[in-house]
C-alpha cells in the first residue's frame, strides 16, 4: 500500500527522459566545471560553452552532490523561462559535449530518442504490478519494476529492434516466456564448472536425442543468431537439433538477459547481442571461464564474510555451457552461465534498484514497505540496510582483495513481513574483480585473457567499490528515503558515516577509509561521456563528486 502521496510519482516517458539527461548533464558536465547553483526551489545549470542557462526544480535543498531534480526543465530566453522538452535538451547536451570534447556524435540524439520511444512502449504494454506480493512473486515484481531504468544514463532504455520484437522478453512489461532448447551432440558441448549444476534445469527441458545434451537458449538471441551459416549447417546436419520451446514460463530479471527459472530455482545468464545501456550483453569466452573460476575462488571468502556480516551471500555461478562450433560468435552467443537462485534467502528478496526507484510503486518499492510509516521506522530501516550492505563490501576489498560491483542492480536485500532488511545478497561475477597482486598465485594457471578480465589494480578497484557502493547505490537509496522524509536526509548520511567509521575502527584505521570519512571526493561513473565518446564500458571514466560524508550538520 503506498505510504504517502509525496513519494510515488507518476512516470511519463518525456519526464523520465528529461530527468535522466539532466542528472547526467549536472553530474558529468556542469557541476565539475562549477556551473550549477541552487537558487530557491531551483537548480541553475549553465552550459558554459553554448552560453545557455537552464533551471530545474529541486525537490529539496541538496546534500552535497545529492541533487533531487524534477521537471520542468526551463531555458532562459529573452528574460523569460521557457520549458525545454527532451528533444531540445538532448540537442543542447550534444552541442555542449561537442564543444567540450571536440568530437561529434551523430548517433547520440537518436539513442536518446530510441530510449524514450522504448519507455513509451513499455508504459503502454505494462500491466499494473500486484499490490501485495511476497516470496518469489514479490521478488520478481521488484526485478521487473525498473521502468525508467538507470537514473544517470542518457539512454537507459534504448534497445535494438522494434518494440513488437522485444516486448515479449521485456521484464518491465512483466514478461514471462518459455526457453528454447537445443540438443547438442555430446562431443560439441562446451562447458565448465561443477558437473551436474545444470541437472535441475535440464529436468524441466525436453528429452534430447540419444548422444545429445541440452542447451537452454534465450529465444530472442536464437532469432538474432539464426542466420549464422555455421549454425544453419549444424542444424541441417544434425550436430545440433532445435527442440523448440519447452519447460515452465521463466521471468526475465532487470538485466533483461538473465532470466529466473522458478521450478529449478536457478537463473540463466544468457548472451544477448543487444546493446543495453553501455554494453552489448554478450558472454565472452573468457567471461564464461572467468565466472566459474571466480565462483570457486570466492566461496571461501564469502563463507568468512557471511560469518561476520549477518549471513551475506554471493549468488553462485557454478557452471556454464555452450557449443564448440567453428564460429566464435556462436560459442559466445549461445554461452549461458548458470546462477544459483534465491529460495534459501529469508523473507522476500527485493532488488536494491527497485527500492531506490523514485517512480516505484508496488511490493518492491520503499513506499510499499509497512515499516516505512513514520520517520523512526524509516531511520531504523536505513540503519539495518547500511549495516547489511556496506561492511561486507568494504571487507571484501580491504581484507580479501575482492572488488564487488554492488551497484543498485547487483544487490538483493531480503526483507521481513514488515519490510525490515534481513540479509544482503550480491550477484554478477562479470563485474566482480580480484586485485591482481593479491591473487597472483591463484590466477597463475589461467589463460592470459581470462586473468586480465578477472583482475583490477588496487586503485581502480577501490574507485569501483566506492562508486558502486556509495554513489550508485547508497546515495540513491538515501535519496529515496529522503523523498519520504525530506527533513531527515542529513541524518541518513550521519548513520552511514557512523557505520563506515565503526567498520574503519574494527579494520585498524585504513588510510582509504580515513580519506573517505575525511570527505575526499567520490568517483562517479561518467555514463554520458562514455556514450558520447562511444567508448567500451571497461574504458568508462569517472568524474569526482563532493562527498556528503563530510557535509554533516549537527
Ligand atoms: N543504478 C544502476 N546501475 C547500474 N545498472 C543499472 C542501474 N539501474 C538500472 N540498471 C540496469 O541494470 C543493468 C545492469 O547491467 P549489469 O551489467 O550489471 O548486468 P548484467 O551483467 O547484464 O546481468 P546480471 O546483473 O544478471 O548479471 C543494465 O541494464 C542497466 O541499465
Ligand atoms: Mg548486473
Coordinates of C-alpha atoms and ligand atoms in Angstrom, one line a residue:
X1 CA 0.0 0.0 0.0
X2 CA 1.5 3.3 -1.0
X3 CA 2.7 5.2 2.1
X4 CA 2.4 8.8 1.2
X5 CA 1.4 10.7 -1.9
X6 CA 4.6 12.6 -1.9
X7 CA 6.8 9.6 -2.6
X8 CA 5.2 7.9 -5.6
X9 CA 5.4 10.0 -8.8
X10 CA 3.6 9.2 -12.0
X11 CA 6.0 8.2 -14.7
X12 CA 5.9 9.7 -18.1
X13 CA 8.4 8.9 -20.9
X14 CA 9.1 12.6 -21.5
X15 CA 9.7 13.4 -17.9
X16 CA 11.9 10.4 -17.2
X17 CA 14.0 11.2 -20.4
X18 CA 14.5 14.9 -19.4
X19 CA 15.4 13.9 -15.8
X20 CA 17.9 11.3 -16.8
X21 CA 19.6 13.8 -19.2
X22 CA 19.7 16.5 -16.6
X23 CA 21.1 14.1 -14.0
X24 CA 24.0 13.2 -16.3
X25 CA 24.5 16.7 -17.5
X26 CA 24.8 18.1 -14.0
X27 CA 27.0 15.3 -12.7
X28 CA 29.4 14.9 -15.6
X29 CA 29.5 18.3 -17.4
X30 CA 28.2 21.3 -15.4
X31 CA 29.0 20.5 -11.7
X32 CA 32.7 19.6 -12.3
X33 CA 33.0 22.9 -14.1
X34 CA 31.3 24.8 -11.3
X35 CA 28.3 25.7 -13.4
X36 CA 25.5 24.8 -11.0
X37 CA 24.0 26.8 -8.3
X38 CA 20.9 26.2 -6.1
X39 CA 18.6 29.2 -6.2
X40 CA 15.4 28.9 -4.0
X41 CA 13.5 25.9 -5.3
X42 CA 15.6 25.5 -8.4
X43 CA 19.0 24.5 -9.6
X44 CA 20.5 26.8 -12.1
X45 CA 22.6 24.9 -14.7
X46 CA 24.8 26.7 -17.1
X47 CA 26.1 25.1 -20.3
X48 CA 29.3 27.1 -20.3
X49 CA 30.4 26.7 -23.9
X50 CA 27.0 27.1 -25.5
X51 CA 26.2 30.0 -23.1
X52 CA 22.8 28.6 -22.3
X53 CA 21.2 28.8 -18.9
X54 CA 18.8 26.1 -17.7
X55 CA 17.0 25.5 -14.5
X56 CA 15.2 22.5 -13.0
X57 CA 13.2 22.2 -9.9
X58 CA 14.8 20.9 -6.7
X59 CA 12.7 18.6 -4.7
X60 CA 14.6 19.8 -1.6
X61 CA 17.8 21.5 -0.7
X62 CA 20.7 19.4 -1.8
X63 CA 23.1 17.4 0.5
X64 CA 26.4 17.7 -1.4
X65 CA 26.0 16.0 -4.8
X66 CA 22.6 14.6 -4.0
X67 CA 20.5 17.0 -6.1
X68 CA 17.0 15.7 -6.4
X69 CA 16.0 17.2 -9.8
X70 CA 12.4 17.5 -11.0
X71 CA 10.8 18.6 -14.2
X72 CA 10.0 21.0 -15.7
X73 CA 13.4 21.9 -17.1
X74 CA 13.4 25.5 -18.4
X75 CA 15.7 27.6 -20.5
X76 CA 16.3 31.3 -20.0
X77 CA 15.4 33.1 -23.3
X78 CA 14.8 36.8 -23.7
X79 CA 14.3 37.3 -20.0
X80 CA 11.8 34.5 -19.6
X81 CA 11.9 30.9 -18.5
X82 CA 10.7 28.6 -21.4
X83 CA 10.0 24.9 -20.8
X84 CA 12.5 22.6 -22.5
X85 CA 11.4 19.2 -23.8
X86 CA 13.6 16.1 -24.1
X87 CA 14.5 16.8 -27.8
X88 CA 15.8 20.3 -27.2
X89 CA 17.6 19.1 -24.1
X90 CA 19.2 16.3 -26.0
X91 CA 20.3 18.8 -28.6
X92 CA 21.7 21.1 -26.0
X93 CA 23.6 18.3 -24.3
X94 CA 25.0 17.2 -27.6
X95 CA 26.0 20.8 -28.5
X96 CA 27.8 21.3 -25.2
X97 CA 29.6 18.0 -25.4
X98 CA 30.7 18.5 -29.0
X99 CA 32.3 21.8 -28.0
X100 CA 33.8 20.3 -24.8
X101 CA 35.3 17.3 -26.4
X102 CA 35.9 18.4 -30.0
X103 CA 34.2 15.2 -31.1
X104 CA 30.9 14.9 -32.8
X105 CA 28.5 12.1 -32.1
X106 CA 25.8 11.9 -34.8
X107 CA 24.2 8.9 -33.0
X108 CA 23.6 10.5 -29.7
X109 CA 20.2 12.2 -30.2
X110 CA 18.9 9.1 -31.9
X111 CA 19.9 7.0 -28.9
X112 CA 18.0 9.3 -26.6
X113 CA 15.0 9.2 -28.9
X114 CA 15.1 5.3 -29.0
X115 CA 15.3 5.2 -25.3
X116 CA 12.3 7.5 -24.9
X117 CA 10.3 5.5 -27.5
X118 CA 11.2 2.2 -25.8
X119 CA 10.0 3.7 -22.5
X120 CA 6.7 4.8 -24.1
X121 CA 6.2 1.3 -25.4
X122 CA 6.9 -0.2 -22.0
X123 CA 4.5 2.1 -20.3
X124 CA 1.8 1.2 -22.8
X125 CA 2.4 -2.5 -22.5
X126 CA 2.9 -2.7 -18.8
X127 CA 0.3 -4.2 -16.5
X128 CA -0.1 -2.9 -13.0
X129 CA 2.1 -4.8 -10.6
X130 CA 0.4 -6.8 -7.9
X131 CA -0.4 -4.5 -4.9
X132 CA 0.8 -7.1 -2.4
X133 CA 3.2 -9.9 -3.2
X134 CA 5.8 -11.7 -1.1
X135 CA 8.3 -14.5 -1.6
X136 CA 9.1 -15.3 -5.2
X137 CA 6.2 -13.3 -6.7
X138 CA 7.3 -10.2 -4.7
X139 CA 10.9 -10.7 -5.7
X140 CA 10.0 -11.0 -9.4
X141 CA 7.8 -7.9 -9.2
X142 CA 10.7 -6.0 -7.9
X143 CA 13.1 -7.3 -10.6
X144 CA 10.6 -6.3 -13.3
X145 CA 9.8 -2.9 -11.9
X146 CA 12.6 -0.7 -13.4
X147 CA 10.5 1.0 -16.0
X148 CA 12.6 4.2 -16.2
X149 CA 15.9 2.4 -15.5
X150 CA 19.2 3.9 -14.7
X151 CA 18.8 7.4 -13.5
X152 CA 22.3 8.5 -14.6
X153 CA 22.3 7.3 -18.2
X154 CA 21.3 9.3 -21.2
X155 CA 19.6 6.5 -23.0
X156 CA 18.7 4.0 -20.3
X157 CA 16.0 2.1 -22.2
X158 CA 17.4 2.1 -25.7
X159 CA 17.1 -1.4 -27.1
X160 CA 17.8 -2.5 -30.6
X161 CA 14.8 -3.6 -32.7
X162 CA 11.1 -2.6 -32.8
X163 CA 9.0 -3.0 -29.7
X164 CA 7.0 -5.9 -31.0
X165 CA 10.3 -7.8 -31.4
X166 CA 11.5 -7.2 -27.8
X167 CA 8.3 -6.6 -25.7
X168 CA 7.7 -10.4 -25.2
X169 CA 11.1 -10.5 -23.4
X170 CA 10.9 -7.2 -21.5
X171 CA 11.0 -7.5 -17.8
X172 CA 9.5 -4.0 -17.4
X173 CA 6.4 -5.3 -19.3
X174 CA 6.0 -8.2 -16.9
X175 CA 7.1 -10.7 -19.5
X176 CA 7.1 -14.5 -18.9
X177 CA 8.2 -16.8 -21.7
X178 CA 9.4 -20.3 -22.3
X179 CA 13.0 -21.2 -23.1
X180 CA 14.1 -22.6 -26.4
X181 CA 16.2 -25.8 -26.2
X182 CA 18.9 -27.1 -28.5
X183 CA 20.1 -30.7 -28.4
X184 CA 23.9 -30.5 -29.0
X185 CA 25.9 -33.6 -29.9
X186 CA 27.8 -34.5 -26.7
X187 CA 31.3 -34.0 -28.1
X188 CA 30.4 -30.5 -29.2
X189 CA 29.1 -29.3 -25.8
X190 CA 31.5 -26.7 -24.3
X191 CA 31.2 -26.5 -20.5
X192 CA 33.0 -25.6 -17.3
X193 CA 32.5 -25.6 -13.6
X194 CA 30.6 -28.0 -11.5
X195 CA 29.4 -31.1 -13.2
X196 CA 25.7 -31.6 -12.5
X197 CA 24.9 -28.0 -11.8
X198 CA 22.5 -27.9 -14.8
X199 CA 20.6 -31.0 -13.7
X200 CA 17.6 -29.3 -12.1
X201 CA 17.2 -27.0 -15.1
X202 CA 17.6 -29.9 -17.5
X203 CA 14.9 -31.8 -15.8
X204 CA 12.4 -29.1 -16.9
X205 CA 13.5 -29.3 -20.6
X206 CA 12.6 -31.7 -23.4
X207 CA 14.3 -35.1 -23.8
X208 CA 17.4 -34.7 -26.0
X209 CA 18.0 -37.2 -28.9
X210 CA 20.4 -40.0 -28.0
X211 CA 24.0 -38.9 -27.8
X212 CA 22.9 -35.2 -27.5
X213 CA 22.8 -32.9 -24.5
X214 CA 20.6 -30.0 -23.7
X215 CA 21.5 -26.4 -24.1
X216 CA 18.9 -23.8 -23.0
X217 CA 18.7 -20.8 -25.2
X218 CA 17.1 -17.3 -25.0
X219 CA 14.5 -17.2 -27.8
X220 CA 15.4 -13.6 -28.7
X221 CA 19.0 -14.5 -29.0
X222 CA 18.4 -17.5 -31.1
X223 CA 16.5 -15.3 -33.5
X224 CA 19.5 -12.9 -33.7
X225 CA 21.9 -15.8 -34.5
X226 CA 19.6 -17.7 -36.8
X227 CA 21.4 -16.5 -40.0
X228 CA 24.9 -17.6 -38.9
X229 CA 25.9 -20.1 -41.6
X230 CA 27.7 -22.4 -39.2
X231 CA 24.6 -22.7 -37.0
X232 CA 22.4 -23.4 -40.1
X233 CA 24.8 -26.1 -41.2
X234 CA 25.0 -27.6 -37.7
X235 CA 21.2 -27.7 -37.6
X236 CA 20.9 -29.2 -41.1
X237 CA 23.4 -31.9 -40.4
X238 CA 22.0 -32.9 -37.1
X239 CA 25.0 -31.9 -35.0
X240 CA 22.6 -29.5 -33.3
X241 CA 18.8 -30.2 -33.1
X242 CA 16.3 -27.5 -32.4
X243 CA 14.0 -29.0 -29.8
X244 CA 11.7 -26.0 -29.7
X245 CA 10.2 -24.2 -26.7
X246 CA 9.6 -26.2 -23.6
X247 CA 9.5 -26.0 -19.8
X248 CA 7.8 -23.7 -17.4
X249 CA 7.5 -19.9 -18.0
X250 CA 10.6 -18.1 -17.0
X251 CA 10.9 -14.4 -15.8
X252 CA 13.4 -12.0 -17.2
X253 CA 15.1 -10.1 -14.5
X254 CA 16.2 -6.4 -14.5
X255 CA 19.2 -7.0 -16.7
X256 CA 16.9 -8.3 -19.4
X257 CA 19.2 -11.1 -20.5
X258 CA 19.3 -13.0 -17.2
X259 CA 16.1 -15.0 -16.5
X260 CA 14.8 -16.7 -13.4
X261 CA 13.5 -20.3 -13.7
X262 CA 11.1 -20.8 -10.8
X263 CA 10.8 -24.6 -10.9
X264 CA 14.6 -25.1 -10.7
X265 CA 15.3 -22.0 -8.5
X266 CA 18.2 -21.0 -10.8
X267 CA 19.0 -18.1 -13.1
X268 CA 20.3 -18.4 -16.6
X269 CA 22.5 -15.5 -17.6
X270 CA 22.3 -15.6 -21.4
X271 CA 24.2 -13.8 -24.1
X272 CA 22.1 -11.2 -25.8
X273 CA 23.6 -9.4 -28.8
X274 CA 21.8 -6.2 -28.0
X275 CA 23.3 -3.0 -26.5
X276 CA 21.6 -2.3 -23.2
X277 CA 22.9 0.9 -21.6
X278 CA 26.7 0.6 -22.0
X279 CA 27.3 -2.9 -23.3
X280 CA 26.3 -5.5 -25.9
X281 CA 25.2 -8.2 -23.5
X282 CA 27.4 -11.0 -24.7
X283 CA 29.1 -13.6 -22.5
X284 CA 32.7 -13.5 -24.0
X285 CA 34.5 -16.9 -23.9
X286 CA 36.8 -15.5 -21.2
X287 CA 33.8 -14.4 -19.1
X288 CA 32.3 -17.9 -19.2
X289 CA 35.6 -19.3 -17.9
X290 CA 36.0 -16.3 -15.5
X291 CA 32.7 -16.7 -13.9
X292 CA 33.2 -20.3 -12.8
X293 CA 36.8 -19.6 -11.8
X294 CA 35.7 -16.7 -9.6
X295 CA 32.9 -18.8 -8.2
X296 CA 35.4 -21.3 -7.0
X297 CA 37.8 -18.7 -5.6
X298 CA 35.1 -16.7 -3.8
X299 CA 33.4 -19.4 -1.9
X300 CA 35.8 -19.5 1.0
X301 CA 35.9 -15.6 1.0
X302 CA 32.1 -15.4 1.3
X303 CA 31.9 -18.2 3.9
X304 CA 34.0 -15.8 6.1
X305 CA 32.1 -12.7 5.1
X306 CA 28.8 -14.5 5.9
X307 CA 30.0 -15.5 9.3
X308 CA 31.0 -12.0 10.2
X309 CA 28.3 -9.9 8.4
X310 CA 24.8 -11.2 9.0
X311 CA 24.9 -14.1 6.6
X312 CA 25.5 -12.0 3.5
X313 CA 25.7 -14.1 0.3
X314 CA 27.1 -14.1 -3.2
X315 CA 24.8 -15.8 -5.7
X316 CA 27.0 -18.6 -7.0
X317 CA 27.7 -19.1 -10.7
X318 CA 28.8 -22.7 -10.6
X319 CA 28.8 -23.7 -14.3
X320 CA 28.5 -22.6 -17.9
X321 CA 27.6 -24.4 -21.1
X322 CA 27.8 -23.6 -24.8
X323 CA 28.8 -25.2 -28.1
X324 CA 32.1 -25.9 -29.8
X325 CA 31.4 -25.0 -33.4
X326 CA 33.7 -23.3 -35.9
X327 CA 32.4 -19.8 -35.1
X328 CA 33.5 -17.9 -32.0
X329 CA 30.3 -15.8 -32.2
X330 CA 28.2 -18.9 -31.6
X331 CA 30.4 -20.2 -28.7
X332 CA 29.9 -16.8 -27.1
X333 CA 26.4 -16.1 -28.3
X334 CA 25.0 -19.4 -27.1
X335 CA 27.0 -19.4 -23.9
X336 CA 24.9 -19.5 -20.8
X337 CA 26.0 -19.0 -17.2
X338 CA 24.1 -20.8 -14.5
X339 CA 23.5 -18.8 -11.4
X340 CA 22.1 -20.1 -8.1
X341 CA 18.7 -19.0 -7.0
X342 CA 17.0 -17.2 -4.2
X343 CA 15.0 -19.9 -2.4
X344 CA 17.3 -20.1 0.6
X345 CA 17.2 -16.3 1.2
X346 CA 14.9 -15.4 4.1
X347 CA 11.7 -13.3 3.7
X348 CA 11.2 -11.6 0.4
X349 CA 14.3 -10.6 -1.6
X350 CA 14.0 -7.2 -3.2
X351 CA 16.2 -5.6 -5.9
X352 CA 18.0 -2.6 -4.5
X353 CA 17.3 -0.6 -7.7
X354 CA 13.6 -1.1 -7.2
X355 CA 13.8 0.3 -3.6
X356 CA 15.7 3.3 -4.9
X357 CA 13.3 4.0 -7.9
X358 CA 11.6 7.4 -7.4
X359 CA 8.8 6.2 -9.6
X360 CA 8.5 2.9 -7.7
X361 CA 5.1 1.5 -6.7
X362 CA 4.0 -1.9 -5.6
X363 CA 5.7 -4.6 -3.5
X364 CA 9.3 -3.8 -4.3
X365 CA 9.2 0.0 -3.6
X366 CA 10.2 1.8 -0.5
X367 CA 6.8 3.3 -0.2
X368 CA 5.3 -0.2 -0.2
X369 CA 7.1 -1.3 2.9
X370 CA 5.0 -1.2 6.1
X371 CA 7.9 -0.3 8.3
X372 CA 8.5 2.9 6.4
X373 CA 5.4 4.5 8.0
X374 CA 6.9 7.3 10.2
X375 CA 10.4 8.6 10.2
X376 CA 11.6 6.4 13.1
X377 CA 10.7 3.3 11.2
X378 CA 12.5 4.7 8.1
X379 CA 15.7 5.6 10.0
X380 CA 15.7 2.1 11.6
X381 CA 15.2 0.6 8.2
X382 CA 18.2 2.5 6.8
X383 CA 20.3 1.6 9.8
X384 CA 19.8 -2.0 9.1
X385 CA 20.1 -1.6 5.4
X386 CA 23.6 0.0 5.5
X387 CA 24.7 -2.5 8.1
X388 CA 23.9 -5.3 5.8
X389 CA 25.3 -3.8 2.6
X390 CA 28.3 -1.6 3.4
X391 CA 30.6 -3.5 5.7
X392 CA 30.9 -6.8 3.7
X393 CA 31.7 -4.8 0.5
X394 CA 34.4 -2.9 2.3
X395 CA 35.8 -6.0 4.0
X396 CA 35.8 -8.0 0.7
X397 CA 38.0 -5.3 -0.8
X398 CA 40.2 -4.4 2.2
X399 CA 40.8 -7.8 3.7
X400 CA 40.4 -10.1 0.6
X401 CA 41.3 -8.0 -2.4
X402 CA 37.8 -8.7 -3.9
X403 CA 36.2 -5.9 -5.9
X404 CA 32.4 -6.5 -5.8
X405 CA 30.2 -4.5 -8.1
X406 CA 27.4 -3.6 -5.7
X407 CA 25.5 -1.1 -7.8
X408 CA 21.8 -1.0 -7.4
X409 CA 21.1 -3.7 -10.0
X410 CA 23.6 -6.2 -8.4
X411 CA 22.3 -6.3 -4.9
X412 CA 19.2 -8.0 -3.4
X413 CA 18.1 -7.3 0.1
X414 CA 15.7 -9.7 1.8
X415 CA 13.0 -8.1 3.9
X416 CA 10.7 -9.5 6.6
X417 CA 6.9 -9.1 6.6
X418 CA 7.1 -5.5 7.7
X419 CA 9.8 -4.7 5.1
X420 CA 12.7 -4.6 7.5
X421 CA 16.0 -5.7 5.9
X422 CA 17.2 -9.2 6.9
X423 CA 20.0 -10.2 4.6
X424 CA 22.0 -8.9 1.6
X425 CA 22.8 -11.0 -1.5
X426 CA 25.4 -9.8 -4.0
X427 CA 25.5 -11.0 -7.6
X428 CA 27.0 -10.7 -11.0
X429 CA 30.5 -12.2 -11.3
X430 CA 31.1 -10.5 -14.7
X431 CA 31.6 -7.2 -12.8
X432 CA 33.4 -8.8 -9.9
X433 CA 37.2 -8.5 -10.0
X434 CA 40.2 -9.5 -8.0
X435 CA 43.0 -7.2 -7.0
X436 CA 45.7 -8.6 -9.3
X437 CA 48.8 -8.7 -7.0
X438 CA 46.8 -10.2 -4.1
X439 CA 45.6 -13.1 -6.2
X440 CA 48.6 -13.8 -8.4
X441 CA 49.2 -17.3 -7.2
X442 CA 45.6 -18.5 -7.6
X443 CA 45.3 -17.0 -11.1
X444 CA 48.7 -18.2 -12.4
X445 CA 47.5 -21.1 -14.4
X446 CA 44.7 -19.3 -16.3
X447 CA 44.9 -18.1 -19.9
X448 CA 46.1 -14.5 -20.1
X449 CA 42.8 -13.1 -21.4
X450 CA 40.8 -14.7 -18.6
X451 CA 43.3 -13.4 -16.0
X452 CA 43.2 -9.9 -17.4
X453 CA 39.4 -9.8 -17.4
X454 CA 39.3 -11.0 -13.8
X455 CA 41.7 -8.5 -12.3
X456 CA 41.9 -4.8 -11.4
X457 CA 44.8 -2.9 -9.9
X458 CA 44.2 -1.7 -6.4
X459 CA 43.2 1.9 -7.2
X460 CA 40.9 1.1 -10.0
X461 CA 39.3 -1.5 -7.8
X462 CA 38.8 0.9 -4.9
X463 CA 37.2 3.5 -7.2
X464 CA 34.8 1.0 -8.5
X465 CA 33.9 -0.1 -5.0
X466 CA 33.3 3.4 -3.8
X467 CA 31.3 4.4 -6.9
X468 CA 29.1 1.3 -6.9
X469 CA 28.5 1.2 -3.1
X470 CA 28.2 4.9 -2.3
X471 CA 27.4 6.9 -5.4
X472 CA 25.3 4.5 -7.5
X473 CA 23.7 2.6 -4.6
X474 CA 23.5 4.0 -1.1
X475 CA 23.2 7.7 -2.2
X476 CA 20.2 6.7 -4.3
X477 CA 18.5 4.7 -1.6
X478 CA 19.1 7.5 0.9
X479 CA 17.5 9.9 -1.7
X480 CA 14.5 7.6 -1.9
X481 CA 14.1 7.5 1.8
X482 CA 14.5 11.3 1.9
X483 CA 11.7 11.6 -0.7
X484 CA 9.5 10.2 2.1
X485 CA 11.1 12.1 4.9
X486 CA 13.0 15.1 3.4
X487 CA 14.0 16.6 6.8
X488 CA 15.9 13.5 7.7
X489 CA 18.3 13.5 4.8
X490 CA 21.4 14.7 6.7
X491 CA 20.6 12.1 9.4
X492 CA 20.7 9.3 6.8
X493 CA 24.2 10.3 5.9
X494 CA 25.2 10.5 9.5
X495 CA 24.0 7.0 10.1
X496 CA 26.0 5.8 7.1
X497 CA 29.1 7.7 8.2
X498 CA 28.8 6.1 11.7
X499 CA 28.6 2.7 10.2
X500 CA 31.6 3.2 7.9
X501 CA 33.5 4.8 10.8
X502 CA 32.7 1.8 13.0
X503 CA 33.9 -0.6 10.4
X504 CA 37.1 1.6 9.9
X505 CA 37.8 1.3 13.7
X506 CA 37.5 -2.5 13.5
X507 CA 39.7 -2.6 10.5
X508 CA 42.5 -0.7 12.1
X509 CA 42.3 2.8 10.5
X510 CA 42.8 2.0 6.9
X511 CA 44.0 5.1 5.0
X512 CA 41.5 4.7 2.2
X513 CA 38.7 4.7 4.7
X514 CA 40.2 7.6 6.5
X515 CA 40.2 9.6 3.3
X516 CA 36.6 8.6 2.6
X517 CA 35.5 9.8 6.0
X518 CA 37.5 12.9 5.7
X519 CA 35.4 13.9 2.7
X520 CA 37.7 13.2 -0.2
X521 CA 35.6 13.5 -3.4
X522 CA 33.8 10.4 -4.6
X523 CA 34.2 8.9 -8.1
X524 CA 31.0 8.9 -10.2
X525 CA 30.9 6.8 -13.4
X526 CA 30.6 9.1 -16.5
X527 CA 27.9 7.3 -18.4
X528 CA 27.1 10.3 -20.6
X529 CA 30.7 11.0 -21.6
X530 CA 31.2 7.2 -22.2
X531 CA 28.3 7.1 -24.6
X532 CA 29.3 10.4 -26.2
X533 CA 32.8 9.1 -26.9
X534 CA 31.4 5.7 -27.8
X535 CA 34.0 4.0 -25.5
X536 CA 33.6 0.5 -24.3
X537 CA 32.2 0.1 -20.8
X538 CA 35.6 -1.1 -19.5
X539 CA 37.1 2.2 -20.6
X540 CA 34.4 4.3 -18.8
X541 CA 35.9 7.2 -16.8
X542 CA 34.9 8.7 -13.5
X543 CA 34.1 12.3 -12.5
X544 CA 34.7 13.5 -8.9
X545 CA 31.6 14.5 -6.9
X546 CA 31.5 16.1 -3.5
X547 CA 31.4 13.6 -0.6
X548 CA 28.4 14.0 1.6
X549 CA 30.1 12.1 4.4
X550 CA 31.8 15.4 5.4
X551 CA 28.8 17.7 4.9
X552 CA 27.1 16.7 8.1
X553 CA 25.5 19.4 10.1
X554 CA 25.0 18.7 13.8
Ligands
LIG1 N1 21.8 2.2 -10.9 C1 22.1 1.3 -11.8 N2 23.4 0.9 -12.0 C2 23.7 0.0 -12.9 N3 22.8 -0.6 -13.7 C3 21.5 -0.2 -13.6 C4 21.1 0.8 -12.7 N4 19.8 0.9 -12.8 C5 19.4 0.1 -13.8 N5 20.4 -0.6 -14.3 C6 20.4 -1.5 -15.4 O1 20.8 -2.8 -14.9 C7 21.6 -3.4 -15.9 C8 22.9 -3.6 -15.2 O2 23.7 -4.4 -16.0 P1 24.8 -5.4 -15.5 O3 25.9 -5.3 -16.4 O4 25.1 -5.2 -14.0 O5 24.0 -6.8 -15.6 P2 24.3 -8.0 -16.4 O6 25.7 -8.4 -16.2 O7 23.8 -7.8 -17.8 O8 23.3 -9.1 -15.8 P3 23.2 -9.6 -14.3 O9 23.1 -8.5 -13.4 O10 22.0 -10.5 -14.3 O11 24.5 -10.4 -14.0 C9 21.6 -2.6 -17.1 O12 20.5 -3.0 -17.9 C10 21.3 -1.2 -16.5 O13 20.6 -0.3 -17.4
LIG2 MG1 24.2 -6.8 -13.0

